[in-house]
Coordinates of C-alpha atoms and ligand atoms in Angstrom, one line a residue:
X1 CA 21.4 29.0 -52.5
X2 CA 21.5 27.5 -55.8
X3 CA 17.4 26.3 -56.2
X4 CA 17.2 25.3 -60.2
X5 CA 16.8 21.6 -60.0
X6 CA 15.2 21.1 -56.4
X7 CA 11.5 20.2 -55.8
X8 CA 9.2 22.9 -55.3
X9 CA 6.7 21.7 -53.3
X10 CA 8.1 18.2 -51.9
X11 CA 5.3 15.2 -52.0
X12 CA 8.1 12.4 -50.2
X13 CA 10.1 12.7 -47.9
X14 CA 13.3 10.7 -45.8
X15 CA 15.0 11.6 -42.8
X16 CA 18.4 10.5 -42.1
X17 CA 19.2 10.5 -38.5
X18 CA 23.0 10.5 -36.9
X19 CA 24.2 11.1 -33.5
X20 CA 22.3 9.8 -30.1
X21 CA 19.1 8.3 -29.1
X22 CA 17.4 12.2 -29.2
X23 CA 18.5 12.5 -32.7
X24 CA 16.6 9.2 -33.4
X25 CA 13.5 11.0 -31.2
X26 CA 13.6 14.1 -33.4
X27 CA 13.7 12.2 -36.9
X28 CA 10.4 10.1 -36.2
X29 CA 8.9 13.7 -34.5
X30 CA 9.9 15.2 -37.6
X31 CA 8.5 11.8 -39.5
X32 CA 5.5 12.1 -37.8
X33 CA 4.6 16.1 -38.5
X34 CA 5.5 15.4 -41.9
X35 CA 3.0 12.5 -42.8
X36 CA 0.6 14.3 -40.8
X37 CA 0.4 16.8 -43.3
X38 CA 0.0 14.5 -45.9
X39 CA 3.4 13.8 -47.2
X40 CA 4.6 10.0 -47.5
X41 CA 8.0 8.5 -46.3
X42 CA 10.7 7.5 -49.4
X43 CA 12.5 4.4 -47.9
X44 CA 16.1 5.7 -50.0
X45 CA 17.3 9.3 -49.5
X46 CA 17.8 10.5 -53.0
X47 CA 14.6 9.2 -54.2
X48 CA 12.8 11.2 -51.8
X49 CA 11.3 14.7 -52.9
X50 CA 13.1 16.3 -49.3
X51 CA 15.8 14.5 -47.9
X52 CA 16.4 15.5 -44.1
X53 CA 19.8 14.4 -42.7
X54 CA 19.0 15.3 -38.6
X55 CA 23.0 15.7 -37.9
X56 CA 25.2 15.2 -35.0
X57 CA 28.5 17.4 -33.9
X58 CA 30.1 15.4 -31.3
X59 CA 33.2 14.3 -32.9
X60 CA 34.9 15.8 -36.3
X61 CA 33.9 12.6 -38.1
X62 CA 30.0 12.9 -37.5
X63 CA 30.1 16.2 -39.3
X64 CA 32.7 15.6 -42.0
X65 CA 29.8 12.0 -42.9
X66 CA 27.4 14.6 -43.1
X67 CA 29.0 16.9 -45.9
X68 CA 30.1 14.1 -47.7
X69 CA 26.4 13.1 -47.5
X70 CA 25.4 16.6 -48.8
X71 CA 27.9 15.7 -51.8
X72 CA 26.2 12.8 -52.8
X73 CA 22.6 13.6 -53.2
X74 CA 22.6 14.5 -57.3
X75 CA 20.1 11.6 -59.3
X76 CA 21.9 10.1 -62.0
X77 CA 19.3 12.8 -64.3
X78 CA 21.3 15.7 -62.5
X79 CA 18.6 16.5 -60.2
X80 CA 18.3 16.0 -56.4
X81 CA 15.7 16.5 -53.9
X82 CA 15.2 19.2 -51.8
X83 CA 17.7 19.1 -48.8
X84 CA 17.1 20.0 -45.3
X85 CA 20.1 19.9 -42.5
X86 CA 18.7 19.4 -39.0
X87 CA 20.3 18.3 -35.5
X88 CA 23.0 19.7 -34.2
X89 CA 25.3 20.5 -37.0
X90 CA 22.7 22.9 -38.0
X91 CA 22.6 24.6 -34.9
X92 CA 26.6 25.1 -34.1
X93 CA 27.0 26.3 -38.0
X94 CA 23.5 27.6 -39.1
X95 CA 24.0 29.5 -42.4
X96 CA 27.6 29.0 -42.5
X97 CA 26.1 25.3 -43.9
X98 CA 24.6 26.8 -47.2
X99 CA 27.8 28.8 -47.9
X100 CA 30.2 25.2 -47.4
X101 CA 27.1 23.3 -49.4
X102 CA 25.6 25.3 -52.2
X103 CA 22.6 22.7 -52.4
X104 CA 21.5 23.0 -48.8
X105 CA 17.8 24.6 -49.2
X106 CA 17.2 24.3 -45.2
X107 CA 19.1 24.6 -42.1
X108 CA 16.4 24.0 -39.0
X109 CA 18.4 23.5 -35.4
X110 CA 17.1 21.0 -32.8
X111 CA 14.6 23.3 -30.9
X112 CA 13.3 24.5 -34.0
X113 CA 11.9 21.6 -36.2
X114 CA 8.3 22.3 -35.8
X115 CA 8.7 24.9 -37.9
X116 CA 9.8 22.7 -40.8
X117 CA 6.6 22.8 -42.7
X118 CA 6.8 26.8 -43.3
X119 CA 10.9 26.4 -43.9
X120 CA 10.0 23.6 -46.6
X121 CA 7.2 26.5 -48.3
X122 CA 10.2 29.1 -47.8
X123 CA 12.9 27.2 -50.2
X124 CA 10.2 26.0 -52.3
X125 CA 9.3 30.1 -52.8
X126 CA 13.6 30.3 -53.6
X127 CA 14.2 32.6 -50.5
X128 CA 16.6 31.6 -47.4
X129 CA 15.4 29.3 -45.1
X130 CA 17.7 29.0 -41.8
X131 CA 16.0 28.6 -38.3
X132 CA 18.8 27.3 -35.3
X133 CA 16.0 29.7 -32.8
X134 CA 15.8 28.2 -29.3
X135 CA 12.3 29.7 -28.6
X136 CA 10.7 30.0 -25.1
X137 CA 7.7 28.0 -26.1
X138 CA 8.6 24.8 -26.4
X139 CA 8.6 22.4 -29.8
X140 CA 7.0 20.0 -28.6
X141 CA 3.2 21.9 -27.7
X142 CA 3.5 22.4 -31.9
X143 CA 4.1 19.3 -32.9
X144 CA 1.3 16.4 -33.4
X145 CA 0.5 13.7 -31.1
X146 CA 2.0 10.5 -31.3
X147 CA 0.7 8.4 -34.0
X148 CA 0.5 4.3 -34.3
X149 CA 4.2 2.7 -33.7
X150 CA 5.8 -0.3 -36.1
X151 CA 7.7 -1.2 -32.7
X152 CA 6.8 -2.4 -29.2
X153 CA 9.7 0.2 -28.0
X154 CA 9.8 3.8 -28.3
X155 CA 12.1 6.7 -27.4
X156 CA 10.2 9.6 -25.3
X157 CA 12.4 12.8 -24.4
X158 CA 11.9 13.8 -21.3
X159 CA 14.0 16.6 -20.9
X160 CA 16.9 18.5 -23.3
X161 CA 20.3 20.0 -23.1
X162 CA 23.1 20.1 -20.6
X163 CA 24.4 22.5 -17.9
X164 CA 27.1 21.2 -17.3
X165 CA 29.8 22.3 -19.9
X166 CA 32.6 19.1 -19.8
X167 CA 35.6 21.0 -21.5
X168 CA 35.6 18.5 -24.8
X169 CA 32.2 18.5 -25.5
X170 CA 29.6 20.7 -27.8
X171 CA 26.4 19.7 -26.6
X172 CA 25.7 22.5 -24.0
X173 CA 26.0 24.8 -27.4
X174 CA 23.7 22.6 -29.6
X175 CA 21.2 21.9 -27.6
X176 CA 21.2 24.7 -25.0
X177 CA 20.2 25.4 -21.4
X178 CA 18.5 21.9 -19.4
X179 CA 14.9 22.2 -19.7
X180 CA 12.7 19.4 -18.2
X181 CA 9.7 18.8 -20.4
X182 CA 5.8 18.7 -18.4
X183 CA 4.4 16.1 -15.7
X184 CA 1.4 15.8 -18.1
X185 CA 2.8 16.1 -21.0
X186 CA 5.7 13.1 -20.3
X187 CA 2.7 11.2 -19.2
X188 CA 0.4 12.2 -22.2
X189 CA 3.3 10.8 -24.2
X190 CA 3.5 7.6 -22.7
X191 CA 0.1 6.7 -23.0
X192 CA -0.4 7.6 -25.9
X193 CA 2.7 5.6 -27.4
X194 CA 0.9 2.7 -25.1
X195 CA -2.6 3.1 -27.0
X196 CA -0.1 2.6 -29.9
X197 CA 1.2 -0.3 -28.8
X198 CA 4.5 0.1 -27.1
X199 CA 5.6 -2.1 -24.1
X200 CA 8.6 -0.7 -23.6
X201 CA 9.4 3.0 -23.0
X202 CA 13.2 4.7 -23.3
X203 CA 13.3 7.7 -21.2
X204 CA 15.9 10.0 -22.9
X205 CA 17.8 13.3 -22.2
X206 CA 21.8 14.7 -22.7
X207 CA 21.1 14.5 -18.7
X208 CA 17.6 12.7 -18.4
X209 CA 18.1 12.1 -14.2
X210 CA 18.5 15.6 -14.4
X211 CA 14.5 15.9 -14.6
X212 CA 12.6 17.7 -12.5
X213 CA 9.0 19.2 -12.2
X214 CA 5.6 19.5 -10.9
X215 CA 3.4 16.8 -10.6
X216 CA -0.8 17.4 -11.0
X217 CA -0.7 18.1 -7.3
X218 CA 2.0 20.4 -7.5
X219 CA 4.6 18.8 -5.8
X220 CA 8.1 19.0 -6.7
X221 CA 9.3 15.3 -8.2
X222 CA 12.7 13.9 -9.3
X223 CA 12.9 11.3 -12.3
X224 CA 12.4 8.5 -9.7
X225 CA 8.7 10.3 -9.1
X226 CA 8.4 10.5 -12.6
X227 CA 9.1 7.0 -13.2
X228 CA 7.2 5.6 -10.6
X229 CA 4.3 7.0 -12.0
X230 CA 4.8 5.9 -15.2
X231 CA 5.3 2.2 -14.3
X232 CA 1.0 2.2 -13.3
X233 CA 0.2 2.8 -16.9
X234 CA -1.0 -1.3 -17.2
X235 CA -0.2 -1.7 -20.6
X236 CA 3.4 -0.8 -19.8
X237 CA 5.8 -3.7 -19.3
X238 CA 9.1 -1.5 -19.3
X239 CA 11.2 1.5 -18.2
X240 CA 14.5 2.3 -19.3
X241 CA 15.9 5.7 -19.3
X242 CA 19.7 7.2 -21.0
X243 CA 22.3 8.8 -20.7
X244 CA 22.1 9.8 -16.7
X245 CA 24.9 11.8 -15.2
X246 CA 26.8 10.7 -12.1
X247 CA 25.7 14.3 -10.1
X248 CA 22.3 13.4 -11.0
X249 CA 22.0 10.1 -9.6
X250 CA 19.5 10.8 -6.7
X251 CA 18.9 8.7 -3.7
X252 CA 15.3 8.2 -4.8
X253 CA 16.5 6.7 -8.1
X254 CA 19.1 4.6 -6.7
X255 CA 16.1 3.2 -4.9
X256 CA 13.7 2.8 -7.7
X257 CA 16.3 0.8 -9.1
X258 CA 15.4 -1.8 -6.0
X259 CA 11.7 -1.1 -5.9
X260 CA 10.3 -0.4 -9.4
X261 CA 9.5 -3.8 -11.4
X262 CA 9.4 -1.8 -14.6
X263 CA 12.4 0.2 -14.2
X264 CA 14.9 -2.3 -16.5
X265 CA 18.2 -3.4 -14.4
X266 CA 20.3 -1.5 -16.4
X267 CA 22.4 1.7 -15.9
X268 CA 24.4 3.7 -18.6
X269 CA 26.5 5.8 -16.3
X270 CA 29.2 7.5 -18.2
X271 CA 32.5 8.0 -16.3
X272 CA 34.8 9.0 -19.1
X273 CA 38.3 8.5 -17.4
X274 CA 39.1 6.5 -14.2
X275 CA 41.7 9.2 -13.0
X276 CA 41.2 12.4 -10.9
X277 CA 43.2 14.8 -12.3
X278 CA 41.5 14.2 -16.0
X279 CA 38.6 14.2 -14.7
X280 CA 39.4 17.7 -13.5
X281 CA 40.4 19.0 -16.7
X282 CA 36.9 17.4 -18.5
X283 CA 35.1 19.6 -16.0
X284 CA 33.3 16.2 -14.9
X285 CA 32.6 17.5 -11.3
X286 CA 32.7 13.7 -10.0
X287 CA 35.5 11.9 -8.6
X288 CA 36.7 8.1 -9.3
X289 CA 35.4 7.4 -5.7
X290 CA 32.4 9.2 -5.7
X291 CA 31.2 7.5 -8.7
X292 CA 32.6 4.0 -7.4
X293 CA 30.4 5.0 -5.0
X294 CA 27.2 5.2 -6.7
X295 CA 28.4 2.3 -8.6
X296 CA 28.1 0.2 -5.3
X297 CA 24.9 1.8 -4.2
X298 CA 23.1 1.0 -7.3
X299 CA 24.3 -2.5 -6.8
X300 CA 23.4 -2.5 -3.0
X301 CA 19.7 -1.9 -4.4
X302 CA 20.1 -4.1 -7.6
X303 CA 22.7 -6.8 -7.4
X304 CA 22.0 -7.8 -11.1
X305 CA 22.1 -4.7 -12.7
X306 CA 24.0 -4.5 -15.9
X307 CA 26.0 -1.3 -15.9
X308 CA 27.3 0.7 -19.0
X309 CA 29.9 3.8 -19.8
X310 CA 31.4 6.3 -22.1
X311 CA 35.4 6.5 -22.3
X312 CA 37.1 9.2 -23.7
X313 CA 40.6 7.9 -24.5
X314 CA 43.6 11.1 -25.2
X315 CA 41.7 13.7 -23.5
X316 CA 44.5 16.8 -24.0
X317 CA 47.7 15.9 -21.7
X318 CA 46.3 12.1 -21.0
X319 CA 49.9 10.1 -19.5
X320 CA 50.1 6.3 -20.1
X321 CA 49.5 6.0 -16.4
X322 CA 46.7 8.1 -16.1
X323 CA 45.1 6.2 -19.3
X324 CA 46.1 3.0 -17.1
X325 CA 44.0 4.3 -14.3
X326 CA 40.9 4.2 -17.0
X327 CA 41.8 0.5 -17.8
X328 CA 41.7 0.2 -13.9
X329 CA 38.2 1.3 -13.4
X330 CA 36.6 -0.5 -16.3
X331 CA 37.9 -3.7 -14.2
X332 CA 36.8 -2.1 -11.2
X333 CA 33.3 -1.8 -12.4
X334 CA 33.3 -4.4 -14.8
X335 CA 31.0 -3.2 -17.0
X336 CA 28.7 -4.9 -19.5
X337 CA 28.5 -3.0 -22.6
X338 CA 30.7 0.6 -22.5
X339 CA 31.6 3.0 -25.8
X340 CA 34.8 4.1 -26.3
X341 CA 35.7 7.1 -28.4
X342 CA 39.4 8.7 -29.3
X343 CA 39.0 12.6 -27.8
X344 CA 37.6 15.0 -31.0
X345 CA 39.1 18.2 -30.8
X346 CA 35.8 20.4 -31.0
X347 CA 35.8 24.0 -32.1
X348 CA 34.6 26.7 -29.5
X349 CA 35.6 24.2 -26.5
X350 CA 38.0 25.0 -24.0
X351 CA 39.7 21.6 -24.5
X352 CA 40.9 22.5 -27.9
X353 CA 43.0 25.1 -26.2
X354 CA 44.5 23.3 -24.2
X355 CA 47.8 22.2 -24.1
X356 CA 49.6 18.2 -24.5
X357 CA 46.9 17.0 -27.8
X358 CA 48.1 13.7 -27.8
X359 CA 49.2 12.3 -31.2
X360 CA 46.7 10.2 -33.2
X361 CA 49.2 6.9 -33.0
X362 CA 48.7 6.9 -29.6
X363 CA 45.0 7.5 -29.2
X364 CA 44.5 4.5 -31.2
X365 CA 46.7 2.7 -29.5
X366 CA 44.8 3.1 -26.2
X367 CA 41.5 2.9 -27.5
X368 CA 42.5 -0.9 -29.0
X369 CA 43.4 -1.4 -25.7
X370 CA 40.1 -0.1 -23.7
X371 CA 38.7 -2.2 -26.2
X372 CA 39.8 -5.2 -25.4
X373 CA 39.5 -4.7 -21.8
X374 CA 35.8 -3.7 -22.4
X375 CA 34.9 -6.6 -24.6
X376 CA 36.7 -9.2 -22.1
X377 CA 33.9 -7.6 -19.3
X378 CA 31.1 -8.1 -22.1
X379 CA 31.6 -11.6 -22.8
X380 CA 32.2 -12.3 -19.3
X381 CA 28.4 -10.4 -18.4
X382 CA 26.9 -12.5 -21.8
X383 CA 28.3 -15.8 -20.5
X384 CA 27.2 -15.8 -16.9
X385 CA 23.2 -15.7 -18.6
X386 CA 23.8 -18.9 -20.0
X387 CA 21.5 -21.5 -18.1
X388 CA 19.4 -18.4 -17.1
X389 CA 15.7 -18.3 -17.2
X390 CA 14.5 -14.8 -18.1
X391 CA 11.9 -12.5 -20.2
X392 CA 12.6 -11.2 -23.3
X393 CA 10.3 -8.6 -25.2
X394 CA 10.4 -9.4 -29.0
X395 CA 11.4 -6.2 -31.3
X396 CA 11.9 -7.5 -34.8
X397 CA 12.4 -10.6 -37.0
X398 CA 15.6 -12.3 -37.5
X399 CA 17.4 -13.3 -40.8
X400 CA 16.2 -17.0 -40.5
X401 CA 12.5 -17.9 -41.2
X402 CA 10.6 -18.5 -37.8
X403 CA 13.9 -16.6 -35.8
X404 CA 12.7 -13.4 -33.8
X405 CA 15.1 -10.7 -31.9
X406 CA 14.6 -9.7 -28.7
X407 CA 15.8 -7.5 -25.7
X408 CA 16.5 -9.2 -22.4
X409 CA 16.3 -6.9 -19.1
X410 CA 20.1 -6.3 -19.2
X411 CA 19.4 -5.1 -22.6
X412 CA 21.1 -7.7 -24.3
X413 CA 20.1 -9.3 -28.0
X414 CA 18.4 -12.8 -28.0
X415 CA 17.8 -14.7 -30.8
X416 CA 15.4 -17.4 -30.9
X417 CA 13.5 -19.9 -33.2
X418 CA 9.3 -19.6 -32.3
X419 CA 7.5 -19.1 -35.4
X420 CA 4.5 -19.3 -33.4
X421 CA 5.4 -16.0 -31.4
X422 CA 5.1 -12.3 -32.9
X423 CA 6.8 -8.7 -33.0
X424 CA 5.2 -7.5 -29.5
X425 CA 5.4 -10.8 -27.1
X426 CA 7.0 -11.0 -23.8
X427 CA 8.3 -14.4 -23.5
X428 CA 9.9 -16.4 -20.8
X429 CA 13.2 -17.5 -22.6
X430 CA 16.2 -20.1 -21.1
X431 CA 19.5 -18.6 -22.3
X432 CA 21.5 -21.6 -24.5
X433 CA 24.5 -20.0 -25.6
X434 CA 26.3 -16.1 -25.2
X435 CA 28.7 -15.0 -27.9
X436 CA 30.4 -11.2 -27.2
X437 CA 27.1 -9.5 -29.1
X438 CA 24.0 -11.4 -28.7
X439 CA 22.7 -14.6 -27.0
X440 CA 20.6 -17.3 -28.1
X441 CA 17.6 -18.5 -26.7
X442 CA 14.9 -20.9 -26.2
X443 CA 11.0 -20.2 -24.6
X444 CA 10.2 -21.8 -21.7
X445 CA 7.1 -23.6 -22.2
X446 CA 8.3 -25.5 -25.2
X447 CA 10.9 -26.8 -23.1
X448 CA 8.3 -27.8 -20.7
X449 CA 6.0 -29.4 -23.1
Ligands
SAH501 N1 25.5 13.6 -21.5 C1 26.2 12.4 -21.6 C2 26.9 12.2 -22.9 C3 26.5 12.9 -24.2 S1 27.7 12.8 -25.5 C4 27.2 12.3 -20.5 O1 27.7 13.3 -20.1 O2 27.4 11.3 -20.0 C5 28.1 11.1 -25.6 C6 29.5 10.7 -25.4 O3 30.3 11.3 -26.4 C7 30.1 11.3 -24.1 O4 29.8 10.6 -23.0 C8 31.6 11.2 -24.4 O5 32.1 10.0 -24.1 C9 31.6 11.4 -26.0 N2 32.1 12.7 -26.4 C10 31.6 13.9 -26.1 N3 32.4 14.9 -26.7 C11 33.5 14.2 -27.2 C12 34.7 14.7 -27.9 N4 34.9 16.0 -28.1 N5 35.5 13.7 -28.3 C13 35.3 12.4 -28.1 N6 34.2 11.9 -27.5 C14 33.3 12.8 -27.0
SF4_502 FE1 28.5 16.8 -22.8 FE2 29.3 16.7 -20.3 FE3 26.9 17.6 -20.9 FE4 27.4 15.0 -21.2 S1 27.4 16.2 -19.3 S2 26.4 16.4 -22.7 S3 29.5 15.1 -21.9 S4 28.8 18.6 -21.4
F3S503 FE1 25.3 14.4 -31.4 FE2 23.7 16.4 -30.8 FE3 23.3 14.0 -29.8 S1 25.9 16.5 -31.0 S2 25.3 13.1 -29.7 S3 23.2 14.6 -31.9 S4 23.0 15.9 -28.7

């Protein structure tokens, strides 16, 4: 590693994360330990004394962004900070990083980030400091509790990693083996991020219904249990959870869906291809039906709920009228939001053995037209709000003076004009107008005054 012009011992610090919501989890963990030990978040990467870019592995372009990241992190004065690669990246290359990226002075992997502080006192010593360990004690016992939020929403992860090996995808390598995190501990989490003023709680996990654990009386509980115990903490107005997997979805959750005030009527449900014989070759272990099926229970419980989806388009050997069969389910189901990603060939997978890669022409091809099919769904969802009353839970400020941002159940942008509201309100809004992204609102009571 080629040390000469890094900090020694960093003062500032900024974390860049990429990737999912967990990624985002991890950087404000990692935020957190850090200015618990006195350092102080840079708001600009190279500024910063230790620049941590928390990485993500799913698809060739989230890695190829990072390196060109790594490229760009000399001041104009020909130094640069210290730099630390995290996430996932870290963990599927580990030291194979520093040999690609000369300046690279830490590689820490997902389960190892607690140890950050002693790998920052390692490259500021000069020697090599990789860690991509996935101990049997967990991170999160090491790391601090939660401190004071900016935000009336916060991420909690509930559990990590994935069993369940889909042929295209890396994250049963990055993050390892499913663990569920603690009864007490989850809770502990929550209230604490409650005393700090959240309102609104995302549950999150590669397969977060695929929690399970003990609660204090020792019973055995599903996420359903779990949420249902989280939903009596009083100052918490709302429960959301991502990304489930359709073999997780449990009768008990399908029916907290109808029972649970808190628990948001929304559902991200990735399905990845509406055809049988792809969904073989993805090792998905669901069917079209059977997660049609789920589809309509959910809704049995929850008529209103706003449901949401992955798509892989040009999985290896994808026909035009199997990709049809995906356009076929995303009118089936019509979903409110979906993503939509071009297959990745991924090192290491069995998928990138496979025979019938389909040409880069045609993904696109495809995708534009998944696109459009999802977006026609969105602004058909957004437009039938419109003359709605509902509650919206305000996250941040909007570009005009007095306009303030919120989140509507479905999980849906509003914008509206109340100077005299704040960050942190839950108001009663009447939806005024939908456009494909966002939706406009007005409060209630000003109408009624
Ligand atoms: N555990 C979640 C998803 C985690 S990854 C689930 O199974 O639903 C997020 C999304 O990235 C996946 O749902 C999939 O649509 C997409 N993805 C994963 N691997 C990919 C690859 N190799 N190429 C393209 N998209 C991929
Ligand atoms: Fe990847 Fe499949 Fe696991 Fe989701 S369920 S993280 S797509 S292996
Ligand atoms: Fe990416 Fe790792 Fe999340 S590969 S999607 S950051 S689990």
């Amino acid at each position: 590693m080629n040390r000469n012009d890094a900090p020694k011992t960093p003062a500032t610090f900024h974390v860049k994360s990429f990737g999912c919501q967990m990624n985002v989890y991890d950087g404000e963990r990692m935020a957190e330990m850090l200015g618990a030990r006195g350092m102080t978040a840079a708001a600009e990467g190279v500024d910063a004394d230790l620049v941590i870019l928390n990485t993500c592995h799913i698809r060739e372009k989230a890695v190829d962004k990072v390196y060109s990241d790594i490229g760009r992190m000399t001041r104009d004065d020909g130094t640069r900070p210290m730099i630390a690669v995290a996430g996932c990246v870290a963990q599927a290359e580990g030291s194979e990083i520093s040999r690609r990226a000369r300046n690279v002075d830490i590689v820490v992997g997902p389960q190892a980030y607690h140890r950050l502080p002693d790998l920052i006192d390692r490259a500021g010593r000069g020697e090599a400091a990789v860690d991509t360990d996935m101990p049997a004690a967990s991170k999160f016992g090491a790391l601090p509790a939660r401190s004071k939020q900016a935000r009336p929403t916060a991420f909690l992860t509930i559990m990590e990693g994935c069993d369940k090996f889909c042929t295209y995808c890396v994250v049963p390598y990055t993050r390892g083996a499913e663990i569920s995190r603690s009864w007490n501990a989850i809770l502990d989490e929550a209230k604490a991020l409650v005393d700090g003023g959240v309102r609104e709680i995302t549950l999150l996990g590669q397969n977060v219904n695929a929690w399970t654990g003990e609660d204090d009386r020792g019973r055995m509980q599903g996420m359903d249990g779990l949420v249902r115990e989280l939903a009596k903490i009083s100052g918490l107005a709302r429960i959301r959870y991502t990304t489930s997997h359709p073999n997780d979805m449990s009768d008990g959750l399908i029916a907290a869906h109808g029972e649970e005030p808190k628990l948001m009527p929304f559902l991200h449900l990735p399905v990845q291809s509406g055809n049988d014989r792809i969904l073989k070759a993805m090792n998905r272990s669901h069917s079209v039906d059977s997660y049609l099926r789920i589809i309509e229970r959910v809704r049995e419980m929850r008529p209103d709920i706003a449901l949401s989806g992955d798509f892989i388009v040009g999985f290896p050997g994808e026909s035009d009228a199997e990709f049809e069969d995906t356009l076929r389910i995303v009118d089936q189901v019509r979903y409110a939001q979906c993503y939509s990603f071009k297959y990745s060939s991924r090192p290491g997978t069995p998928a990138a053995d496979m025979d019938g890669q389909i040409a880069a022409e045609v993904m696109d091809e495809r995708l534009a037209r998944l696109q459009a099919a999802i977006n026609r769904h969105q602004v058909t969802f957004n437009s039938a709000t419109v003359g709605r009353s509902t509650n919206i839970l305000l996250e941040r400020k909007g570009r005009y003076p007095g306009q303030l941002i919120g989140k509507s159940p479905w999980l849906q942008s509003v914008h509206i004009t109340a100077p005299e509201l704040g960050i942190g309100d839950m108001v009663e809004v009447e939806i005024i107008s939908a456009g494909p992204n966002s939706l406009a609102g007005q409060p209630s009571r000003r109408k009624a005054a």
